[in-house]
């Protein structure tokens, strides 16, 4: 053979063998195993950091004699009431509800009169929301995969057509909330949330981290750039609307999560699930700090809302009752308040909410009624 070039020693390396590609199935299995290992490692690190206890301190016990009582019953729907939402502070006695009778009704909770009624295209309406600053817009959607906007100024009795329609989701609309009069967030069965520019009728951002149907969203009461979502993938997530990925992910539930709700100060939030529990999470420590459940209540939770002080967490259940839990009591075994037998709905409580002033609780049910407690 030829001698090596001057100044270069002959190579003694053996020729490299061609790498054998692993089957795609083995690669995915290894990735899943590593993911589970990392998840377990993260759980252990959280347990080490979770070195405190939930203490009530000097907080006085609740006066159980002040249980909310039934004050009004709103009749007018002819199908299952699926969702409701109170208006903002400028119209504190007004709320909107949707039903399987294809009607969206704006109510005066004091007089029980209907201010407006809208006929919708889809019979299955699953979401509705009142814009909170001016309380002149309502949004709704369902199996039509679209979010329809109506003008709810109270001036006309019936308006047939939506003023705007936001269409982009590939699945049913499960929840919607206004961030401002110009922006709206929607959640869908296609596992995504979308931020909308209402004036331009266009998408601003899409959020895709969930791996199952997104069931509910809630906007922070103190920071309009953040919102929460929950899903049938048994997780809840905190989002910044300026980023496409979630900021935090919270675990703990053992079944579908149906509702997520911010604490009044925006630092905590509660979730309600088909596993019969409500859970309280703190954003500052990225931890679950309290759980509200009882072996005597083996039914799922459909809806939840805090009192204005944050002391009470109201929850709607599949067994026709609503219940109120004391938030500062560590791991309570029983609620402090519960709807009485003569006040209960005749079917499951599908939705509930506390008014902007905090003076009234409204519950909606598949029995086609809404009830006002105060």
XYZ file of C-alpha atoms in Angstrom:
374
model
C 0.000 0.000 0.000
C 0.915 3.644 -0.113
C 2.762 5.118 2.894
C 0.871 7.573 5.105
C 1.216 11.270 4.310
C 4.161 12.991 5.966
C 3.488 14.145 9.553
C 0.400 11.906 10.033
C 0.533 8.590 11.906
C -1.401 5.662 10.509
C -4.872 5.252 12.017
C -5.338 2.295 14.334
C -9.138 2.801 14.786
C -11.530 0.150 13.764
C -14.242 1.152 11.306
C -17.496 2.211 13.040
C -20.385 -0.161 12.963
C -23.690 1.115 11.686
C -26.152 1.858 14.509
C -29.160 -0.398 14.676
C -32.346 1.692 14.923
C -34.649 0.757 17.798
C -38.223 -0.093 16.923
C -40.586 2.858 17.366
C -42.608 0.865 19.925
C -39.532 0.398 22.170
C -38.609 4.070 21.827
C -42.103 5.177 22.917
C -42.094 2.703 25.818
C -38.732 4.036 27.038
C -39.984 7.614 26.738
C -43.130 6.816 28.730
C -41.094 5.037 31.402
C -38.718 7.989 31.746
C -41.685 10.358 31.901
C -43.230 8.362 34.757
C -39.890 8.298 36.565
C -39.571 12.070 36.258
C -43.170 12.528 37.429
C -42.542 10.382 40.515
C -39.318 12.280 41.188
C -41.222 15.562 40.960
C -43.855 14.264 43.405
C -41.126 13.326 45.906
C -39.534 16.768 45.613
C -42.930 18.380 46.206
C -43.477 16.242 49.304
C -40.119 17.364 50.687
C -41.022 21.007 50.080
C -44.491 20.549 51.557
C -43.313 20.792 55.154
C -46.163 22.822 56.639
C -49.743 22.175 57.712
C -52.981 23.948 56.944
C -53.830 25.758 60.184
C -56.926 27.841 60.830
C -55.157 29.895 63.496
C -57.368 32.367 65.351
C -60.195 32.310 62.795
C -63.516 32.056 64.679
C -65.866 29.177 63.816
C -68.719 29.804 61.410
C -72.184 30.593 62.708
C -74.198 27.670 61.327
C -77.472 29.490 61.972
C -76.710 31.796 58.994
C -77.307 29.132 56.382
C -78.472 30.582 53.034
C -82.203 30.031 52.548
C -84.285 29.792 49.394
C -85.584 33.266 48.400
C -86.601 33.067 44.723
C -87.328 30.457 42.048
C -86.817 31.373 38.395
C -89.228 29.552 36.070
C -89.206 29.854 32.297
C -86.950 27.194 30.820
C -88.542 24.055 29.377
C -85.427 21.903 29.296
C -82.437 21.039 31.443
C -80.585 24.134 32.707
C -76.944 23.502 31.831
C -75.164 26.716 32.823
C -75.606 30.184 34.370
C -73.480 33.245 35.123
C -74.018 36.460 37.096
C -73.493 39.906 35.566
C -70.846 42.289 36.894
C -71.071 44.932 39.612
C -72.919 47.453 37.408
C -75.928 45.071 37.249
C -75.627 43.039 40.469
C -79.101 41.455 40.338
C -78.897 40.225 36.740
C -77.865 36.763 35.567
C -77.951 34.724 32.376
C -78.869 31.056 32.003
C -78.934 28.526 29.169
C -80.993 25.394 28.728
C -81.611 22.484 26.386
C -84.756 24.263 25.212
C -82.440 26.338 22.949
C -83.122 29.509 24.942
C -80.683 31.910 26.562
C -82.514 34.006 29.191
C -81.354 37.138 31.003
C -83.076 37.378 34.405
C -83.676 39.945 37.121
C -83.058 37.812 40.224
C -84.992 40.177 42.522
C -88.228 40.358 40.540
C -87.778 36.930 38.825
C -88.706 38.666 35.538
C -87.050 37.919 32.212
C -85.210 40.935 30.796
C -84.295 39.319 27.493
C -84.474 35.976 25.723
C -82.418 34.691 22.813
C -83.171 31.682 20.642
C -80.047 29.727 19.740
C -79.235 27.423 16.857
C -78.047 24.499 18.982
C -80.250 22.779 21.539
C -77.255 21.608 23.536
C -75.816 24.816 25.009
C -73.088 24.015 27.529
C -71.462 27.394 28.230
C -72.523 30.967 28.855
C -70.841 34.039 30.302
C -71.649 37.667 31.143
C -69.096 40.352 30.348
C -68.213 41.803 33.768
C -67.155 45.438 33.217
C -70.174 46.824 31.361
C -72.443 43.757 31.555
C -73.803 44.432 28.066
C -72.563 41.284 26.298
C -73.279 37.604 26.852
C -71.521 34.691 25.183
C -72.709 31.122 24.774
C -71.903 27.931 22.910
C -72.241 24.176 22.889
C -72.451 21.360 20.373
C -72.397 23.820 17.477
C -68.622 24.248 18.179
C -69.048 28.037 18.048
C -69.204 30.877 20.557
C -72.077 33.265 19.853
C -72.216 36.807 21.245
C -75.466 38.631 22.048
C -76.142 42.183 23.164
C -77.739 41.982 26.621
C -78.460 45.645 27.311
C -81.938 44.973 28.708
C -83.626 47.311 26.217
C -85.328 44.725 24.015
C -87.293 41.659 25.068
C -86.190 39.299 22.291
C -83.267 39.421 19.883
C -83.077 36.611 17.361
C -79.572 36.819 15.967
C -76.109 36.825 17.465
C -74.122 39.985 16.789
C -70.883 37.972 16.359
C -69.838 34.339 16.103
C -66.381 32.995 16.962
C -65.696 29.787 15.036
C -62.472 27.747 15.179
C -62.886 24.870 17.649
C -63.135 21.323 16.310
C -65.213 20.129 19.279
C -68.078 21.257 21.486
C -67.728 24.495 23.454
C -67.609 23.571 27.158
C -66.844 26.923 28.831
C -66.207 30.601 28.100
C -65.223 33.683 30.097
C -64.667 37.338 29.204
C -61.219 38.727 29.999
C -62.364 42.228 29.016
C -65.037 43.749 26.755
C -62.626 43.118 23.869
C -61.235 39.684 24.737
C -62.736 36.278 25.461
C -61.328 32.856 26.375
C -63.099 29.659 25.287
C -62.575 25.976 26.172
C -63.558 22.994 24.081
C -63.863 19.250 23.789
C -61.066 19.398 21.211
C -58.625 19.695 24.183
C -57.780 23.344 23.479
C -58.473 26.824 24.789
C -58.575 29.838 22.461
C -58.083 33.541 23.202
C -60.239 35.728 20.947
C -60.187 39.331 19.777
C -63.912 40.131 19.829
C -63.756 43.271 17.698
C -61.812 41.568 14.897
C -63.597 38.213 15.357
C -60.212 36.506 15.210
C -58.001 34.207 17.271
C -55.106 35.684 19.237
C -53.650 32.491 20.674
C -54.399 28.780 21.050
C -53.455 26.716 24.118
C -52.982 22.998 23.537
C -51.288 21.394 26.568
C -54.282 19.353 27.760
C -54.578 15.741 26.586
C -58.367 15.487 27.012
C -61.564 17.539 26.799
C -61.182 20.906 28.543
C -64.239 21.281 30.771
C -63.952 24.707 32.393
C -61.952 27.951 32.455
C -61.752 30.827 34.917
C -60.008 34.211 34.620
C -57.948 35.593 37.508
C -59.780 38.340 39.447
C -56.498 40.226 39.994
C -54.488 39.613 36.799
C -56.194 39.658 33.409
C -53.183 37.946 31.833
C -53.725 34.644 33.655
C -56.442 32.037 33.552
C -57.081 28.494 34.761
C -58.363 25.444 32.927
C -59.360 21.918 33.948
C -59.834 18.751 31.949
C -60.903 15.142 31.838
C -57.157 14.360 31.811
C -57.416 14.881 35.620
C -55.198 17.969 35.629
C -55.736 21.686 36.065
C -53.406 24.204 34.471
C -52.422 27.838 34.987
C -51.827 29.845 31.812
C -50.338 33.191 30.841
C -52.212 34.442 27.781
C -48.938 35.781 26.339
C -47.391 32.283 26.218
C -48.572 29.191 24.349
C -47.505 26.695 27.020
C -49.033 26.362 30.485
C -47.161 27.938 33.386
C -48.111 25.320 36.009
C -49.834 21.930 36.040
C -51.626 20.592 39.125
C -52.333 16.925 39.879
C -54.279 15.151 42.606
C -57.724 14.236 41.304
C -58.537 10.646 40.398
C -61.257 11.350 37.826
C -62.507 14.027 35.415
C -62.274 17.606 36.710
C -65.477 19.480 35.889
C -64.894 22.937 37.374
C -62.067 25.271 38.335
C -62.519 28.513 40.272
C -60.102 31.226 41.427
C -59.989 32.290 45.083
C -60.994 35.975 45.460
C -57.379 37.111 45.985
C -56.154 35.275 42.890
C -53.478 33.345 44.820
C -55.397 30.068 45.224
C -58.019 28.115 43.328
C -60.458 25.263 43.845
C -61.421 22.339 41.631
C -64.380 19.945 41.638
C -64.268 16.452 40.198
C -66.192 13.263 39.516
C -64.046 11.669 42.252
C -66.418 13.333 44.792
C -63.816 15.813 46.044
C -63.117 19.523 45.885
C -59.476 20.478 46.269
C -57.778 23.767 47.152
C -54.449 24.626 45.531
C -52.003 27.454 46.302
C -50.163 28.995 43.337
C -47.320 30.280 45.529
C -46.215 26.818 46.645
C -47.562 24.857 43.644
C -49.275 22.505 46.082
C -52.636 21.095 47.077
C -53.319 22.608 50.508
C -56.770 21.276 51.402
C -59.314 18.690 50.299
C -63.080 18.743 50.826
C -64.804 15.373 50.675
C -66.769 12.916 52.788
C -67.370 9.166 52.488
C -71.044 9.990 52.992
C -71.088 12.010 49.743
C -70.205 9.508 46.973
C -71.369 11.669 44.053
C -69.614 13.868 41.527
C -69.216 17.647 41.645
C -70.521 19.649 38.698
C -69.848 23.265 39.723
C -68.202 25.411 42.402
C -67.924 29.020 43.569
C -66.345 30.940 46.467
C -68.101 33.416 48.713
C -66.710 36.943 48.335
C -64.668 36.596 51.527
C -63.312 33.247 50.395
C -64.354 31.593 53.651
C -66.963 29.349 51.998
C -66.639 27.100 48.981
C -70.032 26.266 47.435
C -70.286 23.117 45.311
C -73.088 21.582 43.248
C -73.504 17.792 43.359
C -75.093 15.023 41.316
C -77.407 14.129 44.232
C -79.596 17.276 43.752
C -77.934 19.188 46.637
C -75.505 22.068 46.942
C -73.077 22.136 49.866
C -70.789 24.743 51.428
C -67.373 23.884 52.877
C -65.330 25.879 55.380
C -62.155 26.672 53.436
C -59.939 27.307 56.497
C -60.839 24.063 58.253
C -58.099 21.466 57.609
C -59.441 18.399 55.749
C -63.068 18.809 56.854
C -65.158 15.631 56.941
C -68.512 17.342 56.467
C -69.800 20.581 54.895
C -70.953 23.426 57.116
C -74.097 24.071 55.068
C -76.301 21.962 52.821
C -79.525 22.619 50.959
C -82.559 21.404 52.906
C -84.919 18.741 51.557
C -87.726 21.208 50.894
C -85.300 23.438 48.954
C -83.531 20.865 46.810
C -83.876 20.505 43.070
C -85.622 17.494 41.574
C -82.564 16.603 39.508
C -78.805 17.133 39.721
C -77.390 20.623 40.318
C -75.666 21.367 37.012
C -74.419 24.902 37.723
C -74.114 27.499 40.487
C -72.584 30.911 41.083
C -72.268 33.713 43.639
C -73.368 37.239 42.668
C -70.802 40.013 42.207
C -71.850 41.642 45.492
C -71.674 38.299 47.286
C -75.225 38.547 48.603
C -76.856 35.697 46.665
C -76.195 32.164 45.458
C -77.906 30.876 42.319
C -78.220 27.200 41.456
C -79.432 25.682 38.184
C -80.607 22.131 37.624
C -81.746 19.595 35.071
C -85.232 20.063 36.555
C -85.390 23.273 34.386
C -85.391 25.609 37.428
C -82.985 28.157 38.865
C -83.108 28.936 42.592
C -81.796 31.971 44.459
C -80.450 31.538 48.007
C -79.462 34.349 50.375
